[in-house]
CSV table of C-alpha atoms in Angstrom, one decimal:
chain,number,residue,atom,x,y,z
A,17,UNK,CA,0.0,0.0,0.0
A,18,UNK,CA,1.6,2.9,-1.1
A,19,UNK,CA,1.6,6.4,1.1
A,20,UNK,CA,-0.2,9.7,0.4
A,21,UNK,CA,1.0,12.5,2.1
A,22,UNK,CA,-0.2,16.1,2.0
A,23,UNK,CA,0.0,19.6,2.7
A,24,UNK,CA,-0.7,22.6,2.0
A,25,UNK,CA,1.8,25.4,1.3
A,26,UNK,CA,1.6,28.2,4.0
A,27,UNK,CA,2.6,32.0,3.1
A,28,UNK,CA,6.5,31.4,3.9
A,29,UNK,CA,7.1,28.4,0.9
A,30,UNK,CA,5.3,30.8,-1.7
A,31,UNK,CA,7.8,31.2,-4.3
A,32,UNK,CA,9.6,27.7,-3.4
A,33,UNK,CA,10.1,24.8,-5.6
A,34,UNK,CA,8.2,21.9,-5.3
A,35,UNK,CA,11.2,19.4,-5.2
A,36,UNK,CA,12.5,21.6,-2.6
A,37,UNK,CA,9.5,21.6,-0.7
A,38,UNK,CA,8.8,18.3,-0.8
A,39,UNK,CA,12.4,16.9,0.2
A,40,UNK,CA,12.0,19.3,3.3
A,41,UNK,CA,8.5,18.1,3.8
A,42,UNK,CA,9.9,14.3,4.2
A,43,UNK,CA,10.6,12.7,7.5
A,44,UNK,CA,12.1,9.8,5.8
A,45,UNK,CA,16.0,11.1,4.0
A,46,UNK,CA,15.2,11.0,0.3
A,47,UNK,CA,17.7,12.9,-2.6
A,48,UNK,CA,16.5,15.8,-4.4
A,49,UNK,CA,17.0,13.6,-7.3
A,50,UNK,CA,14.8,10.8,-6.0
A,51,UNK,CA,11.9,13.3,-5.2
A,52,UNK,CA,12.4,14.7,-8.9
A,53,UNK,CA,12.3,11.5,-10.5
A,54,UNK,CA,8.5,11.3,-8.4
A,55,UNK,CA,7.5,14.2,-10.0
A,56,UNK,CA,8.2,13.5,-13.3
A,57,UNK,CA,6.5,9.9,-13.1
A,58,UNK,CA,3.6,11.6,-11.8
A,59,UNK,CA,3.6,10.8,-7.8
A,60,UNK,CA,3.6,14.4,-6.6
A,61,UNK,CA,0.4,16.4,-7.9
A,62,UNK,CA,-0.3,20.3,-7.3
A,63,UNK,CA,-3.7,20.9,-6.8
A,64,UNK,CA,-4.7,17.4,-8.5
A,65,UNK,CA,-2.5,18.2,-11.3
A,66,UNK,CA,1.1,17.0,-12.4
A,67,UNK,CA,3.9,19.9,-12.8
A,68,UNK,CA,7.4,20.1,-13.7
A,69,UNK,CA,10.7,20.1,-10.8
A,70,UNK,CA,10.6,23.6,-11.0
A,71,UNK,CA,7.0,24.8,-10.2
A,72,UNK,CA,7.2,27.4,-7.8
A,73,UNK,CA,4.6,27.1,-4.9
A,74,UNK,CA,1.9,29.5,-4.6
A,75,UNK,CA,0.2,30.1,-0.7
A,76,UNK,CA,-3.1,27.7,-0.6
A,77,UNK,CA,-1.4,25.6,-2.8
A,78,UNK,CA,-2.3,21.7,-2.0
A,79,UNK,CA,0.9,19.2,-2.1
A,80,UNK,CA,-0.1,15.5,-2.5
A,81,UNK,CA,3.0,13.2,-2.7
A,82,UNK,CA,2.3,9.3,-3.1
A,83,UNK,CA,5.5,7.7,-2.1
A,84,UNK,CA,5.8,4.1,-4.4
A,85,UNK,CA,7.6,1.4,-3.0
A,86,UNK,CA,11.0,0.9,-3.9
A,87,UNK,CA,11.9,-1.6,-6.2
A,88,UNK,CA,15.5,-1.6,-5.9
A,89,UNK,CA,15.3,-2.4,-1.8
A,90,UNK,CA,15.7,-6.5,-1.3
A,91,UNK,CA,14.4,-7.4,2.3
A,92,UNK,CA,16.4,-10.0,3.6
A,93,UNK,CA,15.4,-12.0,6.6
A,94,UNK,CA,18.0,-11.6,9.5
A,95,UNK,CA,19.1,-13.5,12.6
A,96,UNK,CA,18.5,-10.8,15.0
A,97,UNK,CA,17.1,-11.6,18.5
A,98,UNK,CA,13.9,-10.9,19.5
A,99,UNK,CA,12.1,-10.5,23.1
A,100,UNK,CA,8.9,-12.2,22.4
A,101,UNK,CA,5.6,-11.5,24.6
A,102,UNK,CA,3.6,-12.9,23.0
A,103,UNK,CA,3.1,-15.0,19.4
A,104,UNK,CA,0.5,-17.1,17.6
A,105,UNK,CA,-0.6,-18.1,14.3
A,106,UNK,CA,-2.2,-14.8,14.1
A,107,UNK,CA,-0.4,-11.9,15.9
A,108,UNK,CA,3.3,-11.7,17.6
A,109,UNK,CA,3.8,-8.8,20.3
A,110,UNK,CA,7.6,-8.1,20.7
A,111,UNK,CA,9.7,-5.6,22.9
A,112,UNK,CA,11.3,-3.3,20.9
A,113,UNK,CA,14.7,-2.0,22.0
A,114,UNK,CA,15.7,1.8,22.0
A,115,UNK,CA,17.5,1.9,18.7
A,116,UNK,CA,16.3,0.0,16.3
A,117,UNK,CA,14.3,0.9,13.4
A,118,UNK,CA,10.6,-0.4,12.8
A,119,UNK,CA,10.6,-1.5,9.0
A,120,UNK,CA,13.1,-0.5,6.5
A,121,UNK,CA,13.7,3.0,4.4
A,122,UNK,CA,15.9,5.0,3.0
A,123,UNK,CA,19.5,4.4,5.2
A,124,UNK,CA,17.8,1.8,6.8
A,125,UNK,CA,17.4,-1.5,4.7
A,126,UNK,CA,19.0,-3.6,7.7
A,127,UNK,CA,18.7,-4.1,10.9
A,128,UNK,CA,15.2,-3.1,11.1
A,129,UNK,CA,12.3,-5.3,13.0
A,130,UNK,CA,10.5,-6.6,10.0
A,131,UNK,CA,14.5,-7.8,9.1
A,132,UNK,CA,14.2,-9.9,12.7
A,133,UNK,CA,10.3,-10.8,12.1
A,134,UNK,CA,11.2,-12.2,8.9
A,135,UNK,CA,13.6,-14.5,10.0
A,136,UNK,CA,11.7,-15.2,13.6
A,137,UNK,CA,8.1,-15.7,11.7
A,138,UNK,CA,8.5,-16.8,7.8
A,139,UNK,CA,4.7,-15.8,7.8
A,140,UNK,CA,3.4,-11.7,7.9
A,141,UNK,CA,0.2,-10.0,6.5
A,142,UNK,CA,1.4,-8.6,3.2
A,143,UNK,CA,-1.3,-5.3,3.6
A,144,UNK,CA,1.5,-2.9,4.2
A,145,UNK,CA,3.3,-3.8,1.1
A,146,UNK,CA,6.4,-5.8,0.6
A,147,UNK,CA,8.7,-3.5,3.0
A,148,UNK,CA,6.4,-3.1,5.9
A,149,UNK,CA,5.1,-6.9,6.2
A,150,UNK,CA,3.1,-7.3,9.1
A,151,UNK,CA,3.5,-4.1,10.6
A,152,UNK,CA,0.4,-2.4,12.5
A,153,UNK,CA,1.7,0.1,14.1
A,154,UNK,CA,5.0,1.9,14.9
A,155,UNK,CA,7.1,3.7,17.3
A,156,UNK,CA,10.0,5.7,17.2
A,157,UNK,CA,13.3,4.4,16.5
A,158,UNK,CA,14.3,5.9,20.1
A,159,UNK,CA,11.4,4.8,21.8
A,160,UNK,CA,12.0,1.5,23.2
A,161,UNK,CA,8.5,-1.0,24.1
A,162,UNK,CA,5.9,-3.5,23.2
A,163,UNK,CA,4.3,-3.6,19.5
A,164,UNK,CA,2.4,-5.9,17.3
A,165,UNK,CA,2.5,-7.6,13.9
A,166,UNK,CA,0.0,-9.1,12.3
A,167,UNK,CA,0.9,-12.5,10.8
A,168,UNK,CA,-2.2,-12.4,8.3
A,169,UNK,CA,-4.5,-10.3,6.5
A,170,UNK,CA,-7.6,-11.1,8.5
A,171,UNK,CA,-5.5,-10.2,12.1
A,172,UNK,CA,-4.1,-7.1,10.5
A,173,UNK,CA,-7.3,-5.9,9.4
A,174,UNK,CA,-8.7,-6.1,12.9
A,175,UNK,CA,-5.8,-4.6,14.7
A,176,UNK,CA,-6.0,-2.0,12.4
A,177,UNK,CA,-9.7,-1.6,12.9
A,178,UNK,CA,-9.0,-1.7,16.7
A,179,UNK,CA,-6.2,1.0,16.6
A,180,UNK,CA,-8.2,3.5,14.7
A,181,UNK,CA,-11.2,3.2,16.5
A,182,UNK,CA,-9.2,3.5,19.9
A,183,UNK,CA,-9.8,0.6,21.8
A,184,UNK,CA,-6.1,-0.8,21.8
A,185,UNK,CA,-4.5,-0.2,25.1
A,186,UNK,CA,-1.4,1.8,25.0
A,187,UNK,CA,0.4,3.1,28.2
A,188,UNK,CA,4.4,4.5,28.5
A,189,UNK,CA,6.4,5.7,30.7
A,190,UNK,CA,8.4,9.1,30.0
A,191,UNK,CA,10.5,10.8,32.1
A,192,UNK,CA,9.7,14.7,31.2
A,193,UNK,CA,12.0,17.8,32.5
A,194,UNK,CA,10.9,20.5,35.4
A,195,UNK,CA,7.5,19.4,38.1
A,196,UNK,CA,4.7,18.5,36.5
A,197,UNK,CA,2.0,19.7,39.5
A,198,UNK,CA,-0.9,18.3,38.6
A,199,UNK,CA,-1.3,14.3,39.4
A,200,UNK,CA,-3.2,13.7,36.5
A,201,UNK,CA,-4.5,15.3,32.8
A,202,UNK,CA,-5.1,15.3,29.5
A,203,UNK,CA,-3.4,16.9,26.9
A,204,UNK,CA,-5.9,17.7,23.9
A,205,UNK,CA,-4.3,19.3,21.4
A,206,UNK,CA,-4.7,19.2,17.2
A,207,UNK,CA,-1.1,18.4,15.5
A,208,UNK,CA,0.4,18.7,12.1
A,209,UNK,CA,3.6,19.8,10.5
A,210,UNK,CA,5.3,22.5,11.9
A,211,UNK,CA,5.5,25.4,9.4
A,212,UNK,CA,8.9,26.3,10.6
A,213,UNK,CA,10.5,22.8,10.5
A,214,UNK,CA,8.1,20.8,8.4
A,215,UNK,CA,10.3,17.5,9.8
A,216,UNK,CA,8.9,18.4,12.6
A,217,UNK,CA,5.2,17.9,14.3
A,218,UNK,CA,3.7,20.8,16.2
A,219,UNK,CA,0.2,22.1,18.3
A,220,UNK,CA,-1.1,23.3,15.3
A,221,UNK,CA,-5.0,24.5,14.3
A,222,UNK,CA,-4.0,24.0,10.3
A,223,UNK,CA,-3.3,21.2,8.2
A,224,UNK,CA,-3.7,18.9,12.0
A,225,UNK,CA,-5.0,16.1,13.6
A,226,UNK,CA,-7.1,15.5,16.7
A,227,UNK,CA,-4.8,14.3,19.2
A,228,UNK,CA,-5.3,13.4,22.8
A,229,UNK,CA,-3.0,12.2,25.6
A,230,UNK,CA,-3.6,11.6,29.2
A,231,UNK,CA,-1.2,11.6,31.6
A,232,UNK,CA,-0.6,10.9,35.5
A,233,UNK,CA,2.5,11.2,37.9
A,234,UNK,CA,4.6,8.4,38.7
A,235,UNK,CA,7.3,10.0,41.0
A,236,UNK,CA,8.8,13.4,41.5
A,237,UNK,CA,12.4,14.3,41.1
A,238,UNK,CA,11.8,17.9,42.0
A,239,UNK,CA,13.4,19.4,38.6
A,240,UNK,CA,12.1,15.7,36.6
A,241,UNK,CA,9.0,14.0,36.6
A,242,UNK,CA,8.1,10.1,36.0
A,243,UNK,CA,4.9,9.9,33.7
A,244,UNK,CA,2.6,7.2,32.7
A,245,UNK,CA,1.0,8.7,29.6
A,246,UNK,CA,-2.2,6.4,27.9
A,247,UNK,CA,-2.6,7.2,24.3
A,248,UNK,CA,-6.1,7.7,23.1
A,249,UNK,CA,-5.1,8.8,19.2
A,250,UNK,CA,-1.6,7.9,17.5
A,251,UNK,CA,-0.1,10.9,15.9
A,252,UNK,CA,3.5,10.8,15.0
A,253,UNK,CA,5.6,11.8,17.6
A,254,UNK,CA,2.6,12.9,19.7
A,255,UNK,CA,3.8,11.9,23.1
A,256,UNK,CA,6.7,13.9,22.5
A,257,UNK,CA,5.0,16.7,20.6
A,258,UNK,CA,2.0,16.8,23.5
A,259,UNK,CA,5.1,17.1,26.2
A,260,UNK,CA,7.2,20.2,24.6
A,261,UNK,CA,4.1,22.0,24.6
A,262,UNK,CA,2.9,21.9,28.2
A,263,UNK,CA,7.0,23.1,28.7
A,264,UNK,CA,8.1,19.1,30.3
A,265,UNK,CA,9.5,17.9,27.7
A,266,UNK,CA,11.5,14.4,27.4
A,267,UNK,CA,14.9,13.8,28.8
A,268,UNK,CA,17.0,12.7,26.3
A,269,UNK,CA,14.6,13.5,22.9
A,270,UNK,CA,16.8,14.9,20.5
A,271,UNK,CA,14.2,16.5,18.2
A,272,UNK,CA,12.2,18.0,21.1
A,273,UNK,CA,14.0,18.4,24.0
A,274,UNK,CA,16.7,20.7,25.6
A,275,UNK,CA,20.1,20.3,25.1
A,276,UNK,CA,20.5,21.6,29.0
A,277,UNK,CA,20.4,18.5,32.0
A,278,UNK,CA,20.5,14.8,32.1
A,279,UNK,CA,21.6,12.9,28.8
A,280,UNK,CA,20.7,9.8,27.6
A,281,UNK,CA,20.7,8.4,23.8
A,282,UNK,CA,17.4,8.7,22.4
A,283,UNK,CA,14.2,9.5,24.6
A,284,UNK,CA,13.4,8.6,27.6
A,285,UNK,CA,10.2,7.0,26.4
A,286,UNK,CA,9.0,3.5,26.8
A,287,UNK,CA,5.5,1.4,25.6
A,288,UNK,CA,5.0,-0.5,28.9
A,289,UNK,CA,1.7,-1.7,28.1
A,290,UNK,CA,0.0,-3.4,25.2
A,291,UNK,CA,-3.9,-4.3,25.1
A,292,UNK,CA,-6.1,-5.4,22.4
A,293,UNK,CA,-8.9,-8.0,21.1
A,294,UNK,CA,-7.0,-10.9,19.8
A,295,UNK,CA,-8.3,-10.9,16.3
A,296,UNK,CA,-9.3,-15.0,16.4
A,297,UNK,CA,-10.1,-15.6,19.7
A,298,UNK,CA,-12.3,-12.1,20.6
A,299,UNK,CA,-10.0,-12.2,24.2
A,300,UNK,CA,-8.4,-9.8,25.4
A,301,UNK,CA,-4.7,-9.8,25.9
A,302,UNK,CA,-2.7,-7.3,27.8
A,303,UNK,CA,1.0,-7.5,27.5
A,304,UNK,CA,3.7,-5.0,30.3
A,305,UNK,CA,7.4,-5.1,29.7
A,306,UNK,CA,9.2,-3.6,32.5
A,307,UNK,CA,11.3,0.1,31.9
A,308,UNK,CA,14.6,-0.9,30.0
A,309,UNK,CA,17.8,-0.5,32.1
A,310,UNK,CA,19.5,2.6,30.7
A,311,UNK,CA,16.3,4.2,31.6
A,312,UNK,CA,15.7,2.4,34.9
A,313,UNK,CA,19.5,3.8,35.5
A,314,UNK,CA,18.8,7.1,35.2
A,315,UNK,CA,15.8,6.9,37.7
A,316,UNK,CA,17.6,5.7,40.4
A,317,UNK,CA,20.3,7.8,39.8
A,318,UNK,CA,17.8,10.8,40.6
A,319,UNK,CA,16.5,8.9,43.6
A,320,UNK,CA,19.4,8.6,44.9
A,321,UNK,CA,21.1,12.6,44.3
């Protein structure tokens, strides 16, 4: 299944070119000449319409970019081990470390989880397309914790179901700069590209997405606070997103966080726990993996300051 993304051009890209544009729009590290060869095969459209490398953007203008599968990329089954919760003829639920990538793309055609399903499962739903076999859902490279693959096309189809109409159980554990006060909230907030950074995600009223997180203090550090944070939507980068604007954001994040205070590689952000309706059975299934140790680390080295 190929990708559609979309945007639409804000006052400060008027002028721009659309390969520009576009490569600066992408999350995922494509060339300039990759993103041109798109556009002349007809997978980036300007207002419904094809146009040439250099179109320059007009403001309202509405960016639709269908990413096609690359042909070139080979996915090889690796021998990489895996911490399994959970696995059936139908689904598998793994523990992700901090680190590794989800599925392959570009710079990433090894290594990845679907390289380690591959080899671990021989059998994945093919709905995603050939590079993201099985995969339901994602989190970030940096994010360590629990996730599901589908291992047919029926269970994909009703994980999928179950994710986007909310009902999967989601719960992680950040540990966010400065004192959160309150015990408890929610943080409901819309998000889309950042204007600025268009890498980035942002609180945002244009071009965004419903997004709610709820959140509830685990322990105080005085100047760092333990969170369990439940997802209700699944926004890229919305835990992280959600945290930099109510001013806590993750220790460690380097796309969202301060450079000031504790390190740690990647973000201090684990998926502890993993809920849903296993799609043969109709039981449900609730899976915790305990916080990783460089993370764990770091807690008890604020405890014990």
């Amino acid at each position: 299944m190929n990708e559609t993304l979309e945007w639409t051009v804000e006052a400060e890209s008027a002028k721009e070119r659309i390969d520009k544009y576009v490569k600066e729009c992408l999350t995922e590290d494509y060339s300039r000449s990759q993103i041109q060869l798109w556009i002349e095969e007809g997978h980036v459209v300007v207002n419904g319409a094809p146009v040439k490398s250099n179109y320059k953007l007009a403001q309202g203008d509405l960016v639709s970019v269908t990413i096609p599968e690359p042909s070139t990329v080979e996915l090889v089954p690796e021998d990489i081990p895996l911490d399994v919760y959970f696995e059936d003829s139908d689904v598998i639920v793994v523990n992700k470390p901090r680190g590794m990538v989800v599925h392959p793309a570009p710079g990433h055609s090894s290594g990845t989880l679907v390289n380690a399903l591959m080899y671990h499962c021989k059998d994945l739903s093919g709905i995603n397309g050939e590079l993201r076999p099985g995969i339901v859902h994602r989190i970030d490279k940096d994010t360590s914790g629990l996730l599901m693959a589908a291992k047919n096309d029926k269970a994909h189809a009703s994980l999928a179901a179950q994710l986007k109409d909310h009902s999967v159980t989601r719960k992680y554990f950040a540990l966010v700069h400065g004192n959160v006060v309150h015990d408890q909230g929610t943080v409901d907030a819309p998000i889309g590209r950042d204007p600025h950074d268009r890498k980035m995600f942002t609180v945002t009223e244009r071009n965004s997405k419903t997004a709610v997180t709820h959140f509830q203090v685990v322990e105080r550090f005085g100047d760092y606070t333990l969170l369990e944070l439940k997802l209700e939507t699944g926004r890229t980068h919305q835990i992280r997103v959600h945290m930099k604007f109510i001013e806590h954001p993750l220790v460690g994040d380097p796309m969202y966080g301060r450079s000031k205070g504790i390190k740690m590689n990647g973000q201090a952000l684990h998926a502890a726990v993993l809920g849903f309706v296993h799609p043969s059975s109709g039981e449900y299934k609730e899976f915790n993996a305990p916080i990783p140790g460089d993370m764990e680390e770091l807690l008890i080295s604020l405890r014990n300051r």
